[in-house]
mmCIF file of C-alpha atoms in Angstrom:
data_model
loop_
_atom_site.group_PDB
_atom_site.id
_atom_site.type_symbol
_atom_site.label_atom_id
_atom_site.label_comp_id
_atom_site.label_asym_id
_atom_site.label_seq_id
_atom_site.Cartn_x
_atom_site.Cartn_y
_atom_site.Cartn_z
ATOM 1 C CA MET A 1231 -67.734 169.262 -25.097
ATOM 2 C CA ALA A 1232 -63.309 169.798 -25.130
ATOM 3 C CA PRO A 1233 -62.750 171.531 -21.576
ATOM 4 C CA VAL A 1234 -61.956 175.569 -21.930
ATOM 5 C CA PRO A 1235 -60.728 178.478 -19.934
ATOM 6 C CA SER A 1236 -62.942 180.461 -18.570
ATOM 7 C CA PHE A 1237 -61.740 183.304 -18.411
ATOM 8 C CA PRO A 1238 -59.318 185.473 -21.466
ATOM 9 C CA VAL A 1239 -56.146 184.481 -22.530
ATOM 10 C CA LYS A 1240 -53.881 186.778 -23.486
ATOM 11 C CA VAL A 1241 -50.151 185.040 -24.522
ATOM 12 C CA GLY A 1242 -48.055 187.726 -26.847
ATOM 13 C CA HIS A 1243 -46.586 186.884 -29.971
ATOM 14 C CA ILE A 1244 -45.394 183.311 -29.830
ATOM 15 C CA ASP A 1245 -43.072 182.712 -33.106
ATOM 16 C CA ASP A 1246 -43.470 179.743 -35.859
ATOM 17 C CA VAL A 1247 -40.430 177.511 -34.738
ATOM 18 C CA GLN A 1248 -40.220 176.751 -38.513
ATOM 19 C CA GLU A 1249 -40.001 180.105 -39.373
ATOM 20 C CA LEU A 1250 -37.839 180.276 -37.407
ATOM 21 C CA ASN A 1251 -35.765 177.563 -38.666
ATOM 22 C CA LYS A 1252 -36.198 178.684 -42.796
ATOM 23 C CA ALA A 1253 -34.884 182.247 -40.786
ATOM 24 C CA LYS A 1254 -31.363 180.108 -39.828
ATOM 25 C CA LEU A 1255 -31.492 182.482 -36.817
ATOM 26 C CA ILE A 1256 -27.584 182.324 -35.050
ATOM 27 C CA THR A 1257 -29.202 184.117 -31.190
ATOM 28 C CA VAL A 1258 -32.216 182.409 -30.505
ATOM 29 C CA PRO A 1259 -35.240 184.371 -29.206
ATOM 30 C CA GLU A 1260 -35.301 185.277 -25.625
ATOM 31 C CA ARG A 1261 -39.076 184.047 -25.306
ATOM 32 C CA PHE A 1262 -37.161 180.337 -25.943
ATOM 33 C CA VAL A 1263 -34.541 180.213 -23.605
ATOM 34 C CA ARG A 1264 -34.769 178.425 -20.630
ATOM 35 C CA ASP A 1265 -33.913 180.228 -17.304
ATOM 36 C CA MET A 1266 -30.216 178.384 -15.961
ATOM 37 C CA ALA A 1267 -31.970 174.914 -13.559
ATOM 38 C CA ASP A 1268 -34.154 173.862 -17.066
ATOM 39 C CA ARG A 1269 -31.820 173.979 -19.406
ATOM 40 C CA PRO A 1270 -30.996 170.309 -20.653
ATOM 41 C CA LYS A 1271 -28.108 168.803 -20.037
ATOM 42 C CA LEU A 1272 -27.534 167.308 -24.358
ATOM 43 C CA THR A 1273 -23.729 165.060 -23.366
ATOM 44 C CA ALA A 1274 -26.857 161.786 -21.102
ATOM 45 C CA ASN A 1275 -25.568 158.482 -22.391
ATOM 46 C CA ILE A 1276 -28.136 157.195 -24.909
ATOM 47 C CA SER A 1277 -27.351 153.453 -23.456
ATOM 48 C CA SER A 1278 -28.852 154.760 -20.853
ATOM 49 C CA SER A 1279 -32.355 154.302 -21.508
ATOM 50 C CA SER A 1280 -31.579 151.049 -23.201
ATOM 51 C CA ASP A 1281 -33.377 149.288 -19.312
ATOM 52 C CA ILE A 1282 -35.776 150.928 -20.150
ATOM 53 C CA PRO A 1283 -39.497 147.904 -20.750
ATOM 54 C CA ILE A 1284 -39.913 146.068 -23.543
ATOM 55 C CA ILE A 1285 -43.865 144.593 -23.955
ATOM 56 C CA ASP A 1286 -44.440 142.010 -26.630
ATOM 57 C CA LEU A 1287 -47.511 142.424 -26.813
ATOM 58 C CA SER A 1288 -48.059 139.194 -28.466
ATOM 59 C CA LYS A 1289 -46.558 137.276 -25.568
ATOM 60 C CA LEU A 1290 -49.466 138.317 -23.661
ATOM 61 C CA MET A 1291 -52.062 137.868 -26.455
ATOM 62 C CA GLU A 1292 -51.376 134.630 -27.666
ATOM 63 C CA GLY A 1293 -48.519 132.823 -25.789
ATOM 64 C CA ASP A 1294 -48.873 130.110 -23.240
ATOM 65 C CA LYS A 1295 -49.560 129.661 -19.310
ATOM 66 C CA ASP A 1296 -46.142 130.097 -19.146
ATOM 67 C CA GLU A 1297 -45.449 133.206 -21.724
ATOM 68 C CA ARG A 1298 -48.113 135.157 -20.378
ATOM 69 C CA PHE A 1299 -47.327 135.442 -16.298
ATOM 70 C CA SER A 1300 -44.081 136.032 -17.645
ATOM 71 C CA GLU A 1301 -44.894 139.253 -19.148
ATOM 72 C CA VAL A 1302 -47.666 140.057 -17.389
ATOM 73 C CA MET A 1303 -45.052 140.420 -14.233
ATOM 74 C CA GLN A 1304 -42.651 142.436 -16.880
ATOM 75 C CA LEU A 1305 -45.471 144.115 -17.587
ATOM 76 C CA LYS A 1306 -46.372 144.343 -13.463
ATOM 77 C CA THR A 1307 -43.125 146.534 -13.288
ATOM 78 C CA ALA A 1308 -42.610 148.583 -16.296
ATOM 79 C CA CYS A 1309 -45.714 149.993 -14.481
ATOM 80 C CA GLU A 1310 -45.248 149.900 -11.202
ATOM 81 C CA GLU A 1311 -41.177 151.169 -11.517
ATOM 82 C CA TRP A 1312 -40.667 153.128 -14.748
ATOM 83 C CA GLY A 1313 -44.311 154.410 -16.122
ATOM 84 C CA PHE A 1314 -43.379 153.695 -19.250
ATOM 85 C CA PHE A 1315 -42.532 151.233 -21.853
ATOM 86 C CA GLN A 1316 -41.928 149.784 -25.493
ATOM 87 C CA VAL A 1317 -45.008 147.770 -26.907
ATOM 88 C CA LEU A 1318 -43.821 145.446 -29.732
ATOM 89 C CA ASN A 1319 -45.849 143.387 -31.931
ATOM 90 C CA HIS A 1320 -49.390 144.928 -31.247
ATOM 91 C CA GLY A 1321 -51.249 143.988 -34.172
ATOM 92 C CA ILE A 1322 -50.844 147.688 -35.875
ATOM 93 C CA ASP A 1323 -50.935 146.958 -39.336
ATOM 94 C CA LEU A 1324 -47.260 148.621 -40.576
ATOM 95 C CA ASN A 1325 -49.354 150.806 -42.892
ATOM 96 C CA VAL A 1326 -51.084 152.748 -40.861
ATOM 97 C CA LEU A 1327 -48.267 153.707 -38.832
ATOM 98 C CA GLU A 1328 -46.495 154.792 -41.828
ATOM 99 C CA ASN A 1329 -49.727 156.809 -43.389
ATOM 100 C CA MET A 1330 -50.455 158.078 -40.141
ATOM 101 C CA GLU A 1331 -46.992 159.260 -39.935
ATOM 102 C CA LYS A 1332 -47.318 160.748 -43.713
ATOM 103 C CA VAL A 1333 -49.731 162.600 -43.494
ATOM 104 C CA ALA A 1334 -48.672 164.555 -40.223
ATOM 105 C CA LYS A 1335 -45.474 165.171 -42.465
ATOM 106 C CA ASP A 1336 -46.374 166.942 -44.638
ATOM 107 C CA PHE A 1337 -49.192 169.142 -43.080
ATOM 108 C CA PHE A 1338 -46.692 170.120 -41.186
ATOM 109 C CA MET A 1339 -44.862 170.509 -44.061
ATOM 110 C CA LEU A 1340 -47.509 173.061 -45.348
ATOM 111 C CA PRO A 1341 -46.394 177.008 -45.997
ATOM 112 C CA LEU A 1342 -47.500 179.072 -42.921
ATOM 113 C CA HIS A 1343 -50.388 180.099 -44.248
ATOM 114 C CA GLU A 1344 -52.511 176.505 -45.091
ATOM 115 C CA LYS A 1345 -51.225 175.575 -41.491
ATOM 116 C CA GLN A 1346 -53.214 178.952 -40.119
ATOM 117 C CA LYS A 1347 -56.773 178.015 -41.542
ATOM 118 C CA TYR A 1348 -56.976 175.842 -38.243
ATOM 119 C CA PRO A 1349 -55.963 177.704 -35.564
ATOM 120 C CA MET A 1350 -55.470 176.538 -31.429
ATOM 121 C CA ALA A 1351 -57.692 179.437 -29.887
ATOM 122 C CA PRO A 1352 -54.881 180.735 -26.773
ATOM 123 C CA GLY A 1353 -56.024 178.527 -23.693
ATOM 124 C CA THR A 1354 -56.907 175.892 -26.241
ATOM 125 C CA VAL A 1355 -55.212 172.325 -26.924
ATOM 126 C CA GLN A 1356 -56.935 172.151 -30.189
ATOM 127 C CA GLY A 1357 -55.996 173.086 -33.951
ATOM 128 C CA TYR A 1358 -52.451 174.452 -34.387
ATOM 129 C CA GLY A 1359 -49.450 176.289 -32.588
ATOM 130 C CA GLN A 1360 -48.558 176.244 -29.462
ATOM 131 C CA ALA A 1361 -50.502 174.556 -26.444
ATOM 132 C CA PHE A 1362 -49.978 175.116 -22.816
ATOM 133 C CA VAL A 1363 -49.857 178.940 -23.309
ATOM 134 C CA PHE A 1364 -51.211 181.288 -20.548
ATOM 135 C CA SER A 1365 -49.494 184.465 -20.122
ATOM 136 C CA GLU A 1366 -46.693 186.392 -22.583
ATOM 137 C CA ASN A 1367 -43.552 185.998 -20.731
ATOM 138 C CA GLN A 1368 -44.038 182.552 -20.392
ATOM 139 C CA LYS A 1369 -40.986 180.248 -21.943
ATOM 140 C CA LEU A 1370 -42.281 179.006 -25.193
ATOM 141 C CA ASP A 1371 -41.443 175.462 -26.420
ATOM 142 C CA TRP A 1372 -38.761 174.476 -30.005
ATOM 143 C CA CYS A 1373 -42.366 173.081 -30.991
ATOM 144 C CA ASN A 1374 -45.476 173.180 -33.371
ATOM 145 C CA MET A 1375 -48.786 171.302 -32.050
ATOM 146 C CA PHE A 1376 -51.207 169.975 -33.611
ATOM 147 C CA ALA A 1377 -53.375 169.188 -31.562
ATOM 148 C CA LEU A 1378 -57.202 167.658 -32.079
ATOM 149 C CA GLY A 1379 -60.392 165.921 -30.034
ATOM 150 C CA VAL A 1380 -61.437 162.512 -31.531
ATOM 151 C CA GLU A 1381 -63.682 160.808 -29.813
ATOM 152 C CA PRO A 1382 -66.600 160.846 -28.678
ATOM 153 C CA PRO A 1383 -66.911 162.947 -31.585
ATOM 154 C CA CYS A 1384 -68.658 165.927 -29.137
ATOM 155 C CA ILE A 1385 -65.147 167.445 -28.530
ATOM 156 C CA ARG A 1386 -64.226 166.421 -32.253
ATOM 157 C CA ASN A 1387 -64.151 170.363 -33.651
ATOM 158 C CA PRO A 1388 -65.094 170.184 -37.847
ATOM 159 C CA LYS A 1389 -63.170 173.046 -38.335
ATOM 160 C CA LEU A 1390 -59.985 172.047 -37.564
ATOM 161 C CA TRP A 1391 -59.827 169.028 -39.513
ATOM 162 C CA PRO A 1392 -58.398 169.746 -42.813
ATOM 163 C CA SER A 1393 -58.354 169.610 -46.052
ATOM 164 C CA ASN A 1394 -54.759 169.312 -46.910
ATOM 165 C CA PRO A 1395 -53.390 166.687 -47.282
ATOM 166 C CA ALA A 1396 -56.477 166.023 -48.978
ATOM 167 C CA ASN A 1397 -56.785 162.292 -46.763
ATOM 168 C CA PHE A 1398 -55.747 163.244 -43.456
ATOM 169 C CA ARG A 1399 -59.114 162.109 -41.387
ATOM 170 C CA GLU A 1400 -60.090 159.184 -43.425
ATOM 171 C CA ILE A 1401 -56.253 158.110 -42.377
ATOM 172 C CA LEU A 1402 -57.363 159.462 -39.104
ATOM 173 C CA GLU A 1403 -59.616 157.937 -38.159
ATOM 174 C CA ILE A 1404 -58.249 154.909 -39.020
ATOM 175 C CA TYR A 1405 -54.978 155.088 -37.039
ATOM 176 C CA SER A 1406 -56.926 156.304 -34.039
ATOM 177 C CA ARG A 1407 -59.095 153.151 -34.037
ATOM 178 C CA GLU A 1408 -56.502 151.667 -34.789
ATOM 179 C CA ILE A 1409 -54.856 152.946 -31.087
ATOM 180 C CA ARG A 1410 -58.302 152.846 -29.565
ATOM 181 C CA GLU A 1411 -57.926 149.218 -29.622
ATOM 182 C CA LEU A 1412 -54.571 149.295 -28.536
ATOM 183 C CA CYS A 1413 -55.364 151.018 -25.340
ATOM 184 C CA LYS A 1414 -58.558 148.899 -24.369
ATOM 185 C CA ILE A 1415 -56.142 145.443 -24.770
ATOM 186 C CA LEU A 1416 -53.351 146.699 -22.680
ATOM 187 C CA LEU A 1417 -55.461 148.313 -20.403
ATOM 188 C CA LYS A 1418 -56.929 145.301 -20.284
ATOM 189 C CA TYR A 1419 -54.125 143.596 -18.872
ATOM 190 C CA ILE A 1420 -53.252 145.839 -16.706
ATOM 191 C CA ALA A 1421 -55.433 145.280 -15.080
ATOM 192 C CA VAL A 1422 -55.248 141.427 -15.021
ATOM 193 C CA SER A 1423 -51.546 142.929 -14.007
ATOM 194 C CA LEU A 1424 -52.852 144.978 -10.636
ATOM 195 C CA GLY A 1425 -55.230 140.903 -9.878
ATOM 196 C CA LEU A 1426 -58.186 142.479 -10.532
ATOM 197 C CA LYS A 1427 -61.426 142.114 -13.308
ATOM 198 C CA GLY A 1428 -60.067 142.814 -16.846
ATOM 199 C CA GLU A 1429 -62.631 144.310 -18.226
ATOM 200 C CA VAL A 1430 -62.544 146.908 -14.932
ATOM 201 C CA PHE A 1431 -60.970 149.834 -16.686
ATOM 202 C CA GLU A 1432 -63.539 149.211 -20.180
ATOM 203 C CA GLU A 1433 -66.359 149.063 -17.558
ATOM 204 C CA MET A 1434 -66.091 152.345 -15.580
ATOM 205 C CA PHE A 1435 -64.460 154.634 -18.709
ATOM 206 C CA ARG A 1436 -67.845 154.313 -20.726
ATOM 207 C CA VAL A 1437 -67.234 156.157 -24.400
ATOM 208 C CA ALA A 1438 -63.566 156.709 -23.721
ATOM 209 C CA VAL A 1439 -62.427 160.017 -25.419
ATOM 210 C CA GLN A 1440 -59.421 160.190 -27.054
ATOM 211 C CA ALA A 1441 -57.449 163.137 -29.059
ATOM 212 C CA VAL A 1442 -54.314 163.103 -30.840
ATOM 213 C CA ARG A 1443 -51.411 165.439 -31.178
ATOM 214 C CA MET A 1444 -48.911 166.101 -33.650
ATOM 215 C CA ASN A 1445 -45.688 167.288 -32.773
ATOM 216 C CA TYR A 1446 -42.496 169.013 -34.637
ATOM 217 C CA TYR A 1447 -39.390 169.479 -33.536
ATOM 218 C CA PRO A 1448 -37.598 171.482 -36.342
ATOM 219 C CA PRO A 1449 -34.037 171.885 -36.089
ATOM 220 C CA CYS A 1450 -31.827 174.698 -33.217
ATOM 221 C CA SER A 1451 -29.451 176.196 -33.747
ATOM 222 C CA ARG A 1452 -28.545 176.065 -30.129
ATOM 223 C CA PRO A 1453 -30.646 173.067 -27.845
ATOM 224 C CA ASP A 1454 -28.797 173.593 -24.678
ATOM 225 C CA LEU A 1455 -30.829 176.592 -24.245
ATOM 226 C CA VAL A 1456 -34.228 174.871 -25.688
ATOM 227 C CA LEU A 1457 -36.315 172.260 -24.702
ATOM 228 C CA GLY A 1458 -38.722 171.212 -27.343
ATOM 229 C CA LEU A 1459 -41.725 170.286 -24.501
ATOM 230 C CA SER A 1460 -41.840 171.541 -21.252
ATOM 231 C CA PRO A 1461 -40.640 168.791 -17.886
ATOM 232 C CA HIS A 1462 -44.878 166.872 -17.300
ATOM 233 C CA SER A 1463 -47.183 163.993 -16.593
ATOM 234 C CA ASP A 1464 -50.083 163.077 -19.062
ATOM 235 C CA GLY A 1465 -53.593 163.900 -18.051
ATOM 236 C CA SER A 1466 -54.888 160.723 -19.726
ATOM 237 C CA ALA A 1467 -54.779 157.227 -18.406
ATOM 238 C CA LEU A 1468 -52.500 156.027 -20.781
ATOM 239 C CA THR A 1469 -50.920 157.646 -23.635
ATOM 240 C CA VAL A 1470 -49.569 156.190 -26.789
ATOM 241 C CA LEU A 1471 -46.777 157.580 -28.616
ATOM 242 C CA GLN A 1472 -45.021 157.023 -32.301
ATOM 243 C CA HIS A 1473 -41.645 157.664 -33.152
ATOM 244 C CA GLY A 1474 -40.994 159.267 -36.141
ATOM 245 C CA LYS A 1475 -38.889 157.660 -38.313
ATOM 246 C CA ASP A 1476 -35.519 158.947 -39.238
ATOM 247 C CA SER A 1477 -35.775 161.730 -36.004
ATOM 248 C CA SER A 1478 -33.670 162.212 -33.341
ATOM 249 C CA VAL A 1479 -34.380 161.079 -30.200
ATOM 250 C CA GLY A 1480 -36.221 163.790 -28.364
ATOM 251 C CA LEU A 1481 -38.135 161.979 -25.531
ATOM 252 C CA GLN A 1482 -36.357 161.660 -22.027
ATOM 253 C CA ILE A 1483 -37.692 160.755 -18.574
ATOM 254 C CA LEU A 1484 -37.771 161.603 -15.680
ATOM 255 C CA LYS A 1485 -35.861 158.458 -13.867
ATOM 256 C CA ASP A 1486 -34.214 158.669 -10.243
ATOM 257 C CA GLN A 1487 -34.426 162.429 -10.469
ATOM 258 C CA THR A 1488 -32.289 162.223 -13.664
ATOM 259 C CA TRP A 1489 -32.970 162.665 -17.650
ATOM 260 C CA LEU A 1490 -32.984 159.493 -19.005
ATOM 261 C CA PRO A 1491 -33.550 159.774 -22.917
ATOM 262 C CA VAL A 1492 -35.989 156.873 -24.758
ATOM 263 C CA GLN A 1493 -33.930 154.991 -27.472
ATOM 264 C CA PRO A 1494 -36.795 154.108 -29.618
ATOM 265 C CA ILE A 1495 -37.127 150.590 -31.893
ATOM 266 C CA PRO A 1496 -38.674 150.177 -34.492
ATOM 267 C CA ASN A 1497 -41.489 149.284 -35.419
ATOM 268 C CA ALA A 1498 -42.481 150.004 -30.993
ATOM 269 C CA LEU A 1499 -45.251 151.800 -29.858
ATOM 270 C CA VAL A 1500 -43.842 153.736 -26.888
ATOM 271 C CA ILE A 1501 -46.508 153.702 -24.192
ATOM 272 C CA ASN A 1502 -46.940 156.081 -20.659
ATOM 273 C CA ILE A 1503 -48.786 155.317 -17.712
ATOM 274 C CA GLY A 1504 -51.238 159.472 -16.405
ATOM 275 C CA ASP A 1505 -51.995 161.011 -13.625
ATOM 276 C CA THR A 1506 -55.543 159.482 -14.096
ATOM 277 C CA LEU A 1507 -54.265 155.568 -14.041
ATOM 278 C CA GLU A 1508 -51.973 157.093 -10.775
ATOM 279 C CA VAL A 1509 -55.137 157.642 -9.078
ATOM 280 C CA LEU A 1510 -57.141 155.073 -9.871
ATOM 281 C CA THR A 1511 -54.657 152.836 -8.747
ATOM 282 C CA ASN A 1512 -54.448 155.218 -5.625
ATOM 283 C CA GLY A 1513 -50.928 155.484 -6.619
ATOM 284 C CA LYS A 1514 -49.118 151.731 -7.598
ATOM 285 C CA TYR A 1515 -48.668 152.490 -10.887
ATOM 286 C CA LYS A 1516 -47.218 156.423 -11.571
ATOM 287 C CA SER A 1517 -47.703 158.873 -13.907
ATOM 288 C CA VAL A 1518 -43.862 160.032 -14.919
ATOM 289 C CA GLU A 1519 -42.681 163.237 -15.693
ATOM 290 C CA HIS A 1520 -41.490 163.180 -18.973
ATOM 291 C CA ARG A 1521 -39.871 166.011 -21.870
ATOM 292 C CA ALA A 1522 -38.196 167.006 -24.569
ATOM 293 C CA VAL A 1523 -35.457 167.928 -26.026
ATOM 294 C CA THR A 1524 -33.816 169.265 -30.182
ATOM 295 C CA HIS A 1525 -31.182 168.634 -31.472
ATOM 296 C CA LYS A 1526 -29.350 171.442 -34.215
ATOM 297 C CA GLU A 1527 -29.559 169.377 -37.349
ATOM 298 C CA LYS A 1528 -32.454 167.255 -37.424
ATOM 299 C CA ASP A 1529 -35.648 167.299 -37.169
ATOM 300 C CA ARG A 1530 -37.947 164.882 -35.480
ATOM 301 C CA LEU A 1531 -42.452 164.495 -35.208
ATOM 302 C CA SER A 1532 -44.251 162.648 -32.893
ATOM 303 C CA ILE A 1533 -48.094 161.349 -32.771
ATOM 304 C CA VAL A 1534 -49.156 161.567 -29.883
ATOM 305 C CA THR A 1535 -53.135 159.249 -28.704
ATOM 306 C CA PHE A 1536 -54.967 160.139 -25.141
ATOM 307 C CA TYR A 1537 -56.521 157.806 -23.783
ATOM 308 C CA ALA A 1538 -59.178 158.620 -20.594
ATOM 309 C CA PRO A 1539 -62.433 157.754 -19.072
ATOM 310 C CA SER A 1540 -65.722 159.482 -20.123
ATOM 311 C CA TYR A 1541 -66.228 163.293 -18.804
ATOM 312 C CA GLU A 1542 -68.859 162.424 -17.031
ATOM 313 C CA ILE A 1543 -67.395 160.203 -14.664
ATOM 314 C CA GLU A 1544 -66.628 159.892 -11.100
ATOM 315 C CA LEU A 1545 -62.856 158.431 -10.211
ATOM 316 C CA GLY A 1546 -60.991 158.178 -6.981
ATOM 317 C CA PRO A 1547 -58.555 155.123 -5.751
ATOM 318 C CA MET A 1548 -60.038 151.522 -6.402
ATOM 319 C CA PRO A 1549 -61.834 149.729 -3.478
ATOM 320 C CA GLU A 1550 -59.715 147.015 -4.062
ATOM 321 C CA LEU A 1551 -56.081 149.099 -3.800
ATOM 322 C CA VAL A 1552 -56.497 151.117 -0.497
ATOM 323 C CA ASP A 1553 -56.337 149.103 2.314
ATOM 324 C CA GLU A 1554 -54.489 150.307 6.477
ATOM 325 C CA LYS A 1555 -50.447 148.936 4.245
ATOM 326 C CA ASN A 1556 -52.056 151.647 1.873
ATOM 327 C CA PRO A 1557 -54.951 154.377 2.363
ATOM 328 C CA CYS A 1558 -55.854 156.754 0.397
ATOM 329 C CA ARG A 1559 -54.027 159.096 -1.233
ATOM 330 C CA TYR A 1560 -56.349 161.201 -3.506
ATOM 331 C CA ARG A 1561 -60.362 161.979 -3.870
ATOM 332 C CA ARG A 1562 -62.492 161.155 -5.814
ATOM 333 C CA TYR A 1563 -63.964 164.023 -8.494
ATOM 334 C CA ASN A 1564 -65.226 164.665 -11.732
ATOM 335 C CA HIS A 1565 -63.058 163.691 -14.932
ATOM 336 C CA GLY A 1566 -64.510 166.460 -16.991
ATOM 337 C CA GLU A 1567 -62.762 168.916 -13.972
ATOM 338 C CA TYR A 1568 -60.127 167.582 -14.239
ATOM 339 C CA SER A 1569 -59.546 167.433 -17.008
ATOM 340 C CA LYS A 1570 -60.200 171.325 -17.241
ATOM 341 C CA HIS A 1571 -57.961 171.721 -14.700
ATOM 342 C CA TYR A 1572 -54.898 169.738 -16.711
ATOM 343 C CA VAL A 1573 -54.978 171.731 -20.165
ATOM 344 C CA THR A 1574 -55.784 175.893 -18.719
ATOM 345 C CA ASN A 1575 -52.414 175.241 -16.703
ATOM 346 C CA LYS A 1576 -49.014 175.522 -18.375
ATOM 347 C CA LEU A 1577 -47.360 172.166 -18.363
ATOM 348 C CA GLN A 1578 -44.686 172.390 -15.092
ATOM 349 C CA GLY A 1579 -43.865 168.954 -14.243
ATOM 350 C CA LYS A 1580 -46.292 166.382 -11.984
ATOM 351 C CA ARG A 1581 -48.047 169.778 -10.228
ATOM 352 C CA THR A 1582 -51.564 169.400 -11.485
ATOM 353 C CA LEU A 1583 -51.685 166.321 -9.792
ATOM 354 C CA GLU A 1584 -52.032 168.142 -7.024
ATOM 355 C CA PHE A 1585 -55.903 168.800 -7.953
ATOM 356 C CA ALA A 1586 -56.446 165.212 -7.092
ATOM 357 C CA LYS A 1587 -54.372 164.325 -3.917
ATOM 358 C CA ILE A 1588 -56.002 163.977 -0.619
ATOM 359 C CA GLN A 1589 -53.889 167.263 1.906
ATOM 360 C CA PRO A 1590 -52.292 165.804 5.246
ATOM 361 C CA ASN A 1591 -54.000 167.259 8.257
ATOM 362 C CA ASN A 1592 -51.387 169.395 9.959
ATOM 363 C CA SER A 1593 -53.562 169.848 13.324
ATOM 364 C CA ASN A 1594 -52.060 168.618 16.567
#
């Protein structure tokens, strides 16, 4: 089963942001207006994101010895210093990506009453609505979400898989299979970059948990006052993001205390390290805080897949990555417990990772 809160959740009235955009409001409703310190500065230099690493998967899989070594080193740097990279030549047919983008967009373009047949219950993270809302006075994101558990089958809620668009289910199944294989391949080379055997994560994760969340950010009359998605790190091991074609640039990552916009490369996928991989690598590879901003005239669509270990397994830093110079920074815990902790707390930077950290002993 997917984690659910064990307490009653009152979220108050949540406006649908697509309906707000259609109403052409000049004033943004108060629940969406961020406190001054949290408002985005929209003058960020787009070119500053050009340093985000690019990994060519074909060189890792098919290159000669020197090309493979060079690309593994580049992957190591990407995971150590950025926690984010874009992957080219990932092997997924572009038709698969285009079909997924089309059915996701078609779903969001349905009338509100149609989308509301698949509601996200308060405090849960599957269905249509806004996730990670736990109180009536919590600030809201300028975003509509549609999220589904995919694998293993026990985390699916079949009632939330839409019959409209007609081919949605079939296309999502094909897409998710391809993304799952990509995650396995990436984790193999991430293991190699750590000096570990390539199969270590696949063996450890058992039947990996996979979920997808489609995010739709309509234009906002005051993008300087709102956030499309609150700052957070992901609870997954790996996250794969597909950026909709012709969408505004909205994803930003926190690097050296500065928010950098991620300029998508055509046909590439954006990958980021999640909290789970940070724990397993004892902090060598770190999850990175990221957020989404909105645009005054352009909308944005993203399709995000979260890939994580089975809920049943115990997790902690891998012994090979703990020594005198790198003492153990995280405790062992059940991954299902951490997942429940993650989805039953609002998005707030990397705060959910405190769950796993070993607190320093301040006693004399």
